[in-house]
Coordinates of C-alpha atoms in Angstrom, one line a residue:
M932 CA -10.7 -8.4 -73.0
G933 CA -14.5 -8.0 -73.6
T934 CA -16.5 -7.6 -76.6
Y935 CA -18.3 -4.1 -75.5
I936 CA -16.2 -3.6 -72.3
N937 CA -12.6 -3.4 -71.9
I938 CA -11.8 -3.9 -75.4
G939 CA -8.4 -2.2 -75.1
N940 CA -6.4 -0.4 -77.7
S941 CA -5.7 -2.9 -80.6
A942 CA -7.8 -1.2 -83.1
F943 CA -5.8 2.1 -82.6
T944 CA -2.7 0.1 -82.6
R945 CA -3.6 -1.0 -86.1
A946 CA -4.0 2.4 -87.1
R947 CA -0.8 3.6 -85.7
N948 CA 1.0 0.8 -87.6
T949 CA -0.4 2.1 -91.0
E950 CA -0.3 5.7 -92.3
Y951 CA -1.6 7.9 -89.5
I952 CA -2.3 11.6 -89.6
D953 CA -2.4 12.9 -86.2
K954 CA -6.0 14.0 -85.1
S955 CA -5.2 13.4 -81.4
A956 CA -6.2 17.1 -80.5
L957 CA -9.8 16.0 -80.7
I958 CA -9.1 14.3 -77.3
A959 CA -8.2 17.5 -75.6
V960 CA -11.7 19.0 -76.7
V961 CA -13.5 15.9 -75.3
N962 CA -11.4 16.1 -72.2
D963 CA -12.9 19.7 -71.5
T964 CA -16.4 18.3 -71.6
L965 CA -16.0 15.4 -69.1
D966 CA -18.3 15.6 -66.0
T967 CA -19.6 19.0 -67.3
D968 CA -23.1 19.9 -68.8
R969 CA -21.4 19.2 -72.3
C970 CA -20.3 15.7 -71.6
F971 CA -22.8 14.2 -74.0
S972 CA -21.4 14.9 -77.6
C973 CA -22.8 13.5 -80.9
V974 CA -20.3 14.0 -83.6
S975 CA -21.9 13.2 -87.0
R976 CA -19.8 13.2 -90.4
S977 CA -19.8 11.5 -93.7
R978 CA -18.7 8.1 -94.5
R979 CA -15.0 8.0 -95.1
F980 CA -14.4 11.0 -93.0
G981 CA -12.9 9.1 -90.1
K982 CA -15.5 8.5 -87.7
S983 CA -14.4 5.0 -86.7
M984 CA -10.9 6.2 -86.6
A985 CA -11.8 8.9 -84.0
A986 CA -13.9 6.2 -82.0
S987 CA -11.0 3.7 -81.8
M988 CA -8.6 6.5 -80.8
L989 CA -10.9 7.7 -78.0
C990 CA -11.2 4.2 -76.8
A991 CA -7.4 3.6 -76.7
Y992 CA -6.9 6.8 -74.6
Y993 CA -9.8 6.4 -72.0
D994 CA -9.8 2.6 -71.6
K995 CA -8.2 1.7 -68.1
S996 CA -8.1 -1.8 -69.1
C997 CA -5.0 -1.2 -71.1
D998 CA -1.9 1.1 -71.0
S999 CA -1.7 3.4 -74.1
R1000 CA 0.9 5.8 -73.0
E1001 CA 3.3 4.6 -75.7
L1002 CA 0.6 4.9 -78.6
F1003 CA 0.3 8.5 -77.7
A1004 CA 3.7 9.7 -76.7
D1005 CA 4.6 11.2 -80.0
L1006 CA 1.2 12.7 -80.7
E1007 CA -0.3 16.2 -80.2
I1008 CA -2.4 15.4 -77.1
A1009 CA 0.8 14.2 -75.4
K1010 CA 1.8 17.9 -75.2
M1011 CA -1.4 19.1 -73.7
P1012 CA -2.3 19.7 -69.8
S1013 CA -5.3 17.3 -69.9
F1014 CA -3.2 14.3 -71.3
E1015 CA -2.2 12.8 -67.9
Q1016 CA -5.3 13.6 -66.2
H1017 CA -7.6 11.2 -68.3
L1018 CA -5.3 8.8 -69.9
N1019 CA -6.5 5.2 -69.2
K1020 CA -8.7 6.3 -66.3
Y1021 CA -12.3 5.1 -67.2
R1022 CA -14.2 2.0 -68.0
V1023 CA -15.0 2.2 -71.7
L1024 CA -18.1 0.7 -73.2
Y1025 CA -17.7 0.5 -77.1
L1026 CA -20.7 -0.2 -79.3
D1027 CA -20.5 -0.3 -83.1
L1028 CA -24.0 -0.4 -83.9
S1029 CA -23.5 -1.0 -87.8
K1030 CA -22.0 -4.5 -86.8
L1031 CA -25.0 -5.1 -84.3
V1032 CA -27.7 -4.2 -86.8
S1033 CA -26.3 -6.6 -89.4
L1034 CA -26.7 -9.3 -86.8
F1035 CA -30.3 -8.4 -86.1
K1036 CA -31.3 -6.8 -89.2
D1037 CA -35.2 -6.8 -89.9
N1038 CA -35.9 -7.9 -86.3
E1039 CA -38.2 -5.5 -84.5
Q1040 CA -36.6 -6.8 -81.1
I1041 CA -33.3 -5.4 -82.3
V1042 CA -32.9 -3.0 -79.2
S1043 CA -33.7 -5.7 -76.7
L1044 CA -31.3 -8.2 -78.3
I1045 CA -28.6 -5.5 -78.3
Q1046 CA -29.0 -4.6 -74.7
E1047 CA -29.0 -8.5 -73.8
L1048 CA -25.7 -8.8 -75.5
V1049 CA -24.2 -5.7 -73.8
I1050 CA -25.6 -6.7 -70.3
A1051 CA -23.9 -10.2 -70.6
D1052 CA -20.5 -8.7 -71.4
V1053 CA -20.8 -6.3 -68.6
R1054 CA -21.8 -8.9 -66.1
A1055 CA -18.9 -11.0 -67.2
A1056 CA -16.4 -8.0 -66.4
F1057 CA -18.1 -7.4 -63.2
P1058 CA -19.2 -10.9 -61.8
D1059 CA -19.6 -9.7 -58.2
T1060 CA -22.4 -7.0 -59.1
E1061 CA -25.8 -7.8 -58.0
T1062 CA -28.3 -8.2 -61.0
R1063 CA -32.1 -8.3 -61.0
P1064 CA -34.2 -10.1 -63.6
Y1065 CA -35.6 -6.9 -65.1
D1066 CA -32.6 -4.5 -64.9
T1067 CA -31.8 -2.4 -67.8
L1068 CA -28.3 -1.6 -68.8
S1069 CA -28.4 1.8 -67.1
D1070 CA -29.4 0.2 -64.1
I1071 CA -26.5 -2.4 -63.9
L1072 CA -24.1 0.4 -64.9
L1073 CA -25.3 2.8 -62.2
R1074 CA -24.9 0.0 -59.5
I1075 CA -21.3 -0.8 -60.8
S1076 CA -20.5 2.8 -60.7
E1077 CA -21.3 3.4 -57.1
K1078 CA -19.8 0.2 -56.0
H1079 CA -16.4 1.0 -57.4
D1080 CA -16.8 4.7 -57.3
E1081 CA -16.0 5.1 -60.9
K1082 CA -17.6 6.3 -64.2
F1083 CA -18.0 5.1 -67.6
F1084 CA -17.1 6.6 -70.9
L1085 CA -19.3 5.3 -73.6
I1086 CA -18.8 5.3 -77.3
V1087 CA -21.1 4.7 -79.9
D1088 CA -20.0 4.3 -83.1
E1089 CA -22.7 4.6 -86.2
W1090 CA -25.4 5.6 -83.7
D1091 CA -27.6 6.2 -86.4
A1092 CA -27.3 2.6 -88.0
I1093 CA -30.8 1.5 -86.6
C1094 CA -32.5 4.9 -87.9
R1095 CA -31.1 4.3 -91.2
E1096 CA -32.3 0.7 -91.4
F1097 CA -35.8 1.1 -90.0
Q1098 CA -38.6 3.4 -91.0
P1099 CA -40.1 5.9 -88.6
G1100 CA -43.0 4.5 -86.9
D1101 CA -41.5 1.0 -86.9
K1102 CA -41.3 -0.8 -83.5
A1103 CA -37.8 -0.9 -83.6
M1104 CA -37.2 2.7 -84.3
D1105 CA -39.5 3.8 -81.4
S1106 CA -37.9 1.2 -79.1
Y1107 CA -34.3 2.6 -80.0
I1108 CA -35.4 6.2 -79.4
T1109 CA -37.0 5.3 -75.9
W1110 CA -33.7 3.4 -75.2
L1111 CA -31.6 6.4 -75.9
R1112 CA -33.6 8.7 -73.8
S1113 CA -33.7 6.3 -70.9
M1114 CA -29.8 5.9 -71.0
F1115 CA -28.9 9.6 -71.4
K1116 CA -32.0 11.7 -70.3
D1117 CA -32.4 9.8 -67.0
I1118 CA -31.4 11.8 -63.9
N1119 CA -28.8 9.0 -63.2
A1120 CA -26.9 9.4 -66.3
S1121 CA -24.6 11.9 -64.9
R1122 CA -23.8 9.5 -62.2
I1123 CA -22.8 6.8 -64.7
F1124 CA -21.0 8.6 -67.4
A1125 CA -18.1 10.8 -67.2
G1126 CA -18.6 11.3 -71.2
V1127 CA -20.4 10.0 -74.0
Y1128 CA -19.3 10.1 -77.5
M1129 CA -21.6 9.2 -80.2
T1130 CA -20.7 9.4 -84.0
G1131 CA -22.6 8.6 -87.1
I1132 CA -23.7 10.2 -90.4
F1133 CA -26.7 12.3 -89.0
P1134 CA -27.2 14.3 -86.2
V1135 CA -29.6 13.2 -83.6
K1136 CA -33.1 12.6 -84.9
K1137 CA -35.7 15.4 -84.6
Y1138 CA -39.4 14.9 -83.3
K1139 CA -41.4 17.5 -84.7
T1140 CA -38.9 20.4 -84.2
E1141 CA -37.0 19.3 -81.2
S1142 CA -34.0 16.8 -81.0
A1143 CA -34.7 13.1 -79.4
L1144 CA -31.8 14.0 -77.0
N1145 CA -31.7 17.6 -76.5
N1146 CA -28.8 17.4 -73.8
F1147 CA -26.3 16.3 -76.5
W1148 CA -23.9 18.7 -78.0
E1149 CA -24.1 18.2 -81.6
Y1150 CA -21.3 18.7 -84.3
S1151 CA -22.0 17.8 -87.9
M1152 CA -20.9 18.6 -91.4
I1153 CA -23.4 21.6 -91.2
D1154 CA -22.4 22.9 -87.9
P1155 CA -19.1 21.4 -86.7
G1156 CA -18.5 24.1 -84.0
E1157 CA -14.7 23.8 -82.8
L1158 CA -14.2 20.4 -84.3
A1159 CA -14.1 21.5 -87.9
G1160 CA -10.3 20.7 -88.4
H1161 CA -10.9 17.3 -87.1
F1162 CA -13.2 16.3 -89.9
G1163 CA -10.8 15.8 -92.5
F1164 CA -7.4 16.3 -93.6
R1165 CA -6.0 20.0 -93.7
R1166 CA -4.0 21.4 -96.6
R1167 CA -0.6 21.1 -94.7
E1168 CA -1.5 17.5 -93.8
V1169 CA -2.1 16.7 -97.4
E1170 CA 1.2 18.5 -98.5
Y1171 CA 3.2 16.3 -95.9
L1172 CA 1.7 13.1 -97.4
C1173 CA 2.5 14.3 -100.9
R1174 CA 6.1 15.0 -100.1
K1175 CA 6.4 11.6 -98.1
Y1176 CA 4.7 9.6 -101.2
G1177 CA 6.1 11.8 -104.2
M1178 CA 2.6 12.9 -105.3
D1179 CA 1.6 16.0 -106.9
Y1180 CA -0.4 18.0 -104.4
A1181 CA -2.1 20.2 -107.1
D1182 CA -3.7 17.0 -108.5
M1183 CA -4.6 15.8 -105.0
A1184 CA -6.5 19.0 -104.4
V1185 CA -8.4 18.8 -107.7
W1186 CA -9.5 15.3 -106.8
Y1187 CA -10.2 15.4 -102.9
D1188 CA -10.2 19.0 -101.6
G1189 CA -12.9 21.4 -101.7
Y1190 CA -15.0 20.8 -98.5
T1191 CA -15.8 23.8 -96.4
I1192 CA -16.6 22.7 -93.0
G1193 CA -17.4 25.3 -90.5
D1194 CA -14.6 28.1 -90.8
E1195 CA -12.1 25.6 -92.3
P1196 CA -12.1 26.6 -96.0
S1197 CA -10.1 23.7 -97.4
I1198 CA -10.7 20.1 -96.0
F1199 CA -9.8 17.1 -98.0
N1200 CA -11.5 13.7 -97.8
P1201 CA -9.2 11.8 -95.8
S1202 CA -10.1 8.1 -96.8
S1203 CA -9.5 9.0 -100.5
V1204 CA -6.2 10.8 -99.8
I1205 CA -4.8 7.9 -98.0
K1206 CA -5.7 5.5 -100.8
A1207 CA -4.3 7.7 -103.4
V1208 CA -1.0 8.1 -101.7
Q1209 CA -0.9 4.3 -101.0
R1210 CA -1.8 3.4 -104.6
H1211 CA 0.1 6.3 -105.9
R1212 CA -2.8 7.4 -108.3
C1213 CA -5.5 10.0 -108.2
R1214 CA -8.8 8.5 -109.0
S1215 CA -12.3 8.2 -107.5
Y1216 CA -12.3 6.0 -104.5
W1217 CA -15.9 6.7 -103.5
S1218 CA -17.9 3.8 -105.0
A1219 CA -16.3 1.1 -102.9
T1220 CA -18.2 2.4 -100.0
G1221 CA -21.0 4.9 -100.3
S1222 CA -24.5 5.3 -100.9
Y1223 CA -24.9 5.3 -104.5
D1224 CA -28.5 3.8 -104.7
Q1225 CA -29.5 6.2 -102.0
V1226 CA -28.2 9.3 -103.8
A1227 CA -29.8 8.2 -107.0
N1228 CA -33.0 7.7 -105.4
Y1229 CA -33.0 11.2 -103.8
I1230 CA -31.9 13.0 -106.8
N1231 CA -34.5 11.0 -108.9
M1232 CA -37.3 12.5 -106.8
N1233 CA -36.8 15.8 -108.6
I1234 CA -38.6 17.9 -105.8
H1235 CA -39.2 21.6 -106.5
G1236 CA -36.6 22.3 -109.4
L1237 CA -34.0 19.9 -107.7
K1238 CA -32.8 19.1 -111.1
D1239 CA -32.0 22.5 -111.8
D1240 CA -29.9 23.0 -108.8
I1241 CA -28.1 19.7 -109.5
I1242 CA -27.3 20.6 -113.1
L1243 CA -26.1 24.0 -112.1
M1244 CA -23.8 22.6 -109.2
L1245 CA -22.3 19.9 -111.8
A1246 CA -21.4 23.0 -114.0
G1247 CA -19.5 24.6 -111.1
G1248 CA -22.3 26.8 -109.4
R1249 CA -23.7 27.1 -106.0
C1250 CA -27.3 26.7 -104.5
H1251 CA -29.0 28.4 -101.6
V1252 CA -30.2 25.6 -99.0
D1253 CA -32.2 25.9 -95.8
T1254 CA -30.9 23.0 -93.5
T1255 CA -32.9 23.8 -90.4
G1256 CA -36.2 21.8 -91.3
F1257 CA -34.6 18.3 -92.1
A1258 CA -35.6 15.8 -89.3
N1259 CA -32.2 14.1 -89.5
D1260 CA -33.7 10.9 -90.8
M1261 CA -33.1 9.8 -94.3
H1262 CA -36.6 8.2 -94.4
E1263 CA -38.2 11.7 -94.0
V1264 CA -37.3 13.5 -96.9
H1265 CA -40.0 15.9 -98.0
T1266 CA -38.6 19.1 -99.7
K1267 CA -35.6 20.0 -102.0
D1268 CA -33.8 21.6 -99.0
D1269 CA -34.3 18.1 -97.4
V1270 CA -32.5 16.2 -100.3
L1271 CA -29.6 18.7 -100.4
T1272 CA -29.3 18.7 -96.6
V1273 CA -29.1 14.8 -97.0
L1274 CA -26.4 15.1 -99.7
I1275 CA -24.3 17.4 -97.5
H1276 CA -24.4 15.1 -94.7
L1277 CA -23.4 12.1 -96.9
G1278 CA -20.4 14.2 -98.2
Y1279 CA -21.8 14.5 -101.9
L1280 CA -22.1 18.3 -101.3
S1281 CA -20.3 20.8 -99.3
Y1282 CA -21.7 23.5 -97.3
D1283 CA -20.8 27.0 -96.7
W1284 CA -22.2 27.9 -93.5
N1285 CA -21.8 31.5 -94.0
K1286 CA -23.6 31.9 -97.2
E1287 CA -26.0 29.0 -96.5
E1288 CA -25.0 27.4 -99.9
C1289 CA -24.0 24.1 -101.1
F1290 CA -21.9 22.9 -103.9
I1291 CA -20.0 19.8 -105.3
P1292 CA -16.6 20.0 -103.6
N1293 CA -14.1 18.1 -106.0
M1294 CA -13.7 15.9 -109.2
E1295 CA -14.2 12.8 -107.2
V1296 CA -17.6 13.9 -106.0
R1297 CA -18.6 15.3 -109.4
K1298 CA -17.7 11.9 -111.0
E1299 CA -19.8 9.9 -108.4
M1300 CA -22.6 12.6 -108.6
A1301 CA -22.8 12.2 -112.4
N1302 CA -22.8 8.4 -112.1
A1303 CA -25.7 8.6 -109.4
I1304 CA -28.0 10.5 -111.9
K1305 CA -27.4 8.4 -115.0
S1306 CA -30.0 5.8 -114.0
N1307 CA -32.8 8.4 -113.5
N1308 CA -35.3 9.5 -116.1
W1309 CA -33.9 13.0 -116.4
R1310 CA -32.0 14.5 -119.4
V1311 CA -28.9 15.0 -117.2
A1312 CA -27.3 12.1 -118.4
E1313 CA -28.0 13.1 -121.9
A1314 CA -26.7 16.4 -121.2
I1315 CA -23.6 15.1 -119.9
D1316 CA -23.0 13.0 -123.1
N1317 CA -23.7 16.2 -125.2
S1318 CA -21.2 18.1 -123.3
R1319 CA -18.4 15.6 -124.1
R1320 CA -19.5 15.8 -127.8
L1321 CA -19.5 19.6 -127.7
L1322 CA -16.0 19.5 -126.2
Q1323 CA -14.8 17.3 -129.0
D1324 CA -16.3 19.4 -131.8
T1325 CA -14.6 22.6 -130.3
L1326 CA -11.4 20.9 -130.2
A1327 CA -12.0 19.8 -134.0
G1328 CA -13.1 23.3 -135.0
N1329 CA -16.7 22.3 -136.0
E1330 CA -18.2 25.7 -135.7
E1331 CA -21.8 24.7 -136.9
A1332 CA -21.8 21.6 -134.4
V1333 CA -20.6 23.8 -131.6
A1334 CA -23.2 26.6 -132.2
K1335 CA -26.0 23.9 -132.3
G1336 CA -24.7 22.5 -129.0
I1337 CA -24.7 25.7 -127.1
E1338 CA -28.1 26.4 -128.6
K1339 CA -29.5 23.1 -127.3
V1340 CA -28.3 24.0 -123.6
H1341 CA -29.6 27.7 -123.9
E1342 CA -33.0 25.9 -125.0
D1343 CA -33.2 23.0 -122.6
E1344 CA -32.0 24.9 -119.5
T1345 CA -34.5 27.9 -119.8
S1346 CA -35.6 27.1 -116.1
I1347 CA -32.2 27.7 -114.7
L1348 CA -31.6 30.8 -116.8
S1349 CA -35.1 32.5 -115.7
Y1350 CA -33.9 32.7 -112.3
H1351 CA -30.1 33.3 -112.8
D1352 CA -30.7 36.3 -115.0
E1353 CA -27.3 38.1 -114.0
N1354 CA -25.5 34.9 -114.6
S1355 CA -27.7 33.6 -117.7
L1356 CA -25.2 33.6 -120.4
S1357 CA -22.3 32.3 -118.2
C1358 CA -24.6 29.6 -117.0
V1359 CA -25.1 28.5 -120.5
L1360 CA -21.4 28.0 -121.2
S1361 CA -20.6 26.4 -117.8
I1362 CA -23.3 23.9 -118.3
A1363 CA -22.5 23.2 -122.1
Y1364 CA -18.7 22.7 -121.1
Y1365 CA -19.4 20.5 -118.0
A1366 CA -17.4 17.6 -119.3
A1367 CA -14.3 19.9 -119.9
R1368 CA -13.8 19.8 -116.0
N1369 CA -11.9 16.1 -116.4
D1370 CA -9.4 17.9 -118.4
Y1371 CA -9.3 21.4 -117.9
V1372 CA -9.3 24.1 -115.0
I1373 CA -12.2 26.3 -115.8
H1374 CA -12.1 30.0 -115.0
R1375 CA -15.5 31.7 -115.4
E1376 CA -15.7 35.6 -115.4
L1377 CA -18.4 37.9 -115.8
A1378 CA -18.1 41.3 -117.7
S1379 CA -20.2 44.4 -116.9
G1380 CA -23.2 45.3 -118.9
K1381 CA -25.7 42.6 -120.0
G1382 CA -24.3 39.7 -118.5
F1383 CA -22.1 38.9 -121.4
A1384 CA -19.6 36.0 -120.2
D1385 CA -16.3 34.5 -121.0
L1386 CA -15.0 31.1 -120.1
V1387 CA -11.1 30.2 -119.9
L1388 CA -10.4 26.6 -120.0
I1389 CA -6.7 25.8 -119.1
P1390 CA -5.6 22.2 -119.6
R1391 CA -4.7 20.2 -116.4
R1392 CA -1.1 18.9 -116.0
H1393 CA -0.3 16.2 -118.3
V1394 CA -3.1 17.0 -120.4
D1395 CA -2.1 17.4 -124.1
R1396 CA -4.9 19.7 -125.3
P1397 CA -5.2 23.3 -126.3
A1398 CA -6.4 25.9 -124.0
I1399 CA -9.7 27.4 -124.9
V1400 CA -11.0 30.9 -124.4
L1401 CA -14.7 31.4 -125.2
E1402 CA -16.6 34.5 -125.4
L1403 CA -20.5 34.9 -125.9
K1404 CA -22.0 38.0 -127.5
Y1405 CA -25.7 38.9 -127.8
A1406 CA -27.2 40.3 -131.0
Q1407 CA -24.0 41.0 -132.8
N1408 CA -22.0 38.2 -134.5
A1409 CA -19.3 35.4 -133.7
E1410 CA -16.5 37.5 -135.3
T1411 CA -17.3 40.3 -132.9
A1412 CA -16.7 38.0 -130.0
I1413 CA -13.4 36.8 -131.6
A1414 CA -12.3 40.5 -131.9
Q1415 CA -13.2 41.1 -128.4
I1416 CA -11.2 38.3 -127.1
K1417 CA -8.0 39.7 -129.0
R1418 CA -8.9 43.2 -127.9
K1419 CA -9.1 42.2 -124.2
N1420 CA -5.8 40.4 -124.4
Y1421 CA -7.1 37.2 -122.8
I1422 CA -3.7 35.9 -123.0
G1423 CA -3.4 37.2 -119.4
K1424 CA -5.4 34.3 -118.2
V1425 CA -3.1 31.7 -119.9
A1426 CA 0.2 33.4 -119.2
E1427 CA 1.8 30.3 -118.1
Y1428 CA 0.4 28.2 -120.9
T1429 CA 2.6 27.5 -123.8
G1430 CA 0.7 25.7 -126.3
E1431 CA -2.0 26.3 -128.7
I1432 CA -5.0 28.3 -127.8
L1433 CA -8.5 28.3 -129.3
F1434 CA -10.4 31.5 -129.6
V1435 CA -14.3 30.5 -129.6
G1436 CA -16.5 33.3 -130.3
I1437 CA -20.3 32.7 -130.0
N1438 CA -23.1 35.1 -130.8
Y1439 CA -26.8 34.5 -129.4
N1440 CA -29.7 36.3 -131.2
K1441 CA -32.7 36.0 -128.9
E1442 CA -35.2 37.7 -131.6
G1443 CA -35.7 37.3 -135.2
V1444 CA -37.5 35.0 -137.8
E1445 CA -35.7 31.9 -136.8
G1446 CA -36.2 32.7 -133.2
K1447 CA -33.2 31.8 -130.8
K1448 CA -30.2 31.4 -133.1
H1449 CA -26.5 30.9 -132.2
T1450 CA -23.5 31.2 -134.5
C1451 CA -19.9 30.4 -133.7
R1452 CA -16.4 31.3 -135.0
I1453 CA -13.2 29.3 -133.9
E1454 CA -9.5 30.4 -134.4
K1455 CA -6.5 28.3 -133.5
I1456 CA -3.9 30.7 -132.1
V1457 CA -0.1 30.0 -131.2
K1458 CA 0.7 31.9 -128.1
G1459 CA 3.9 33.3 -129.6
D1460 CA 2.0 34.8 -132.4
L1461 CA -0.2 37.0 -130.3
P1462 CA 0.9 40.7 -129.9
A1463 CA 2.0 41.8 -126.4
P1464 CA -1.1 42.9 -124.4
S1465 CA -1.1 46.8 -123.9
V1466 CA -0.9 48.4 -120.4
S1467 CA -4.6 49.6 -120.7
A1468 CA -5.7 46.1 -121.3
I1469 CA -4.4 44.4 -118.4
R1470 CA -6.2 44.5 -115.3
P1471 CA -4.2 44.9 -112.0
S1472 CA -5.1 41.2 -110.8
E1473 CA -3.5 39.9 -114.2

């Protein structure tokens, strides 16, 4: 067994001996590309989304130095036509560049040193192969391929580790891109490799507007193609794990669902799901890995209104993003769209490719995003603390404090409201009650007319708090807002909730001697005391 060649199937064996969700259908997709114009693949996805797991699976399947039939016999790939055709049929080269970067960190000769290590391993595996003093790795692989009449399958895990470690223009970076081009854009590449599978966080780096390796087929968090379902856990896979471990699926969805990847509407973070079922507890498992400092730095740049977008997404909103200009290099971040695109690749934001919008996917990421911005010099951290106090004042029935809290949000977030006119009052409530998302499921609804909004907060399971129904009126009074809540029979929103309900009416006066002025009225209601809703008051959806 070698270090970089003929490494066998031990890594995937360990994976099968633990909790494993079958993602082997990915192999069939890769099989279809072998010895075609699509044989060079770069599959980029966020940390903790199974990059290394997929790489070890492919290594076990293709590596002819081992017998992996039993490892795959009960998996989906074994039922597919191409299974026998390619099982353990190739010499596999496996490079984990993150480990190699850690060996030669800060060394500008890193590419030459890596190549020397791999060449030494290849020579040991093929001692009868003629070598010359200035042979490159591709020279030696070509000679071996022609002599033995067989091709290689190359797996590069964390392909972009060097790009993340070194700055553009550094000798190491330029050497690496040159090396990649010599390996894969050379005319002999198709004679050496039946297939290449590179995986990392970012797609292949762009120079100006073109990819450094434009012969690669790319799959990413932004454009996953037919691999979308392999990027994380689907709903049915998480439901299976919840049944097996006695976990509440609804809680799991709140914490780890929410990623829209390609046409897959519901993808879960696989690493966090596995940790949650094994520890039998839903919580944030993000900070143990992750890019906390990087995210804080990007957000702290506050380019072109980025702060407003982050606040809006923390409150449950979405933002438009143009992902096409990003150079796929975390050191080359120049615009707000670049920052948002980086956050999508890192997994801090989800991306809806049909609407070209990004958003925070779930509670785990929302907590980490909030942590990441606490160290910056924005007012965001203060706003989060204010939101917690606002919720406490609402629950305590402190009408004056609630009115002042809403008023402060309305004043502070003028920039958001100015370009979300149709949602302006709804944005006020969503931002003001951001902190409630920890304990409540929030339903935001816009009524017709001048953008008046109501917010319905339903306690999450095992949370002993009243439900909250909020109505915001303009140029009337808080009592009118309460009356509208009762008249519209909002009980339809909380039909399954049996505890207390707080009706919160807020009135906003834009004009007047005192300028912007908010007033509040809070009533505590027991659900059983409410009159039955009239037929005309109930919408068909209720």
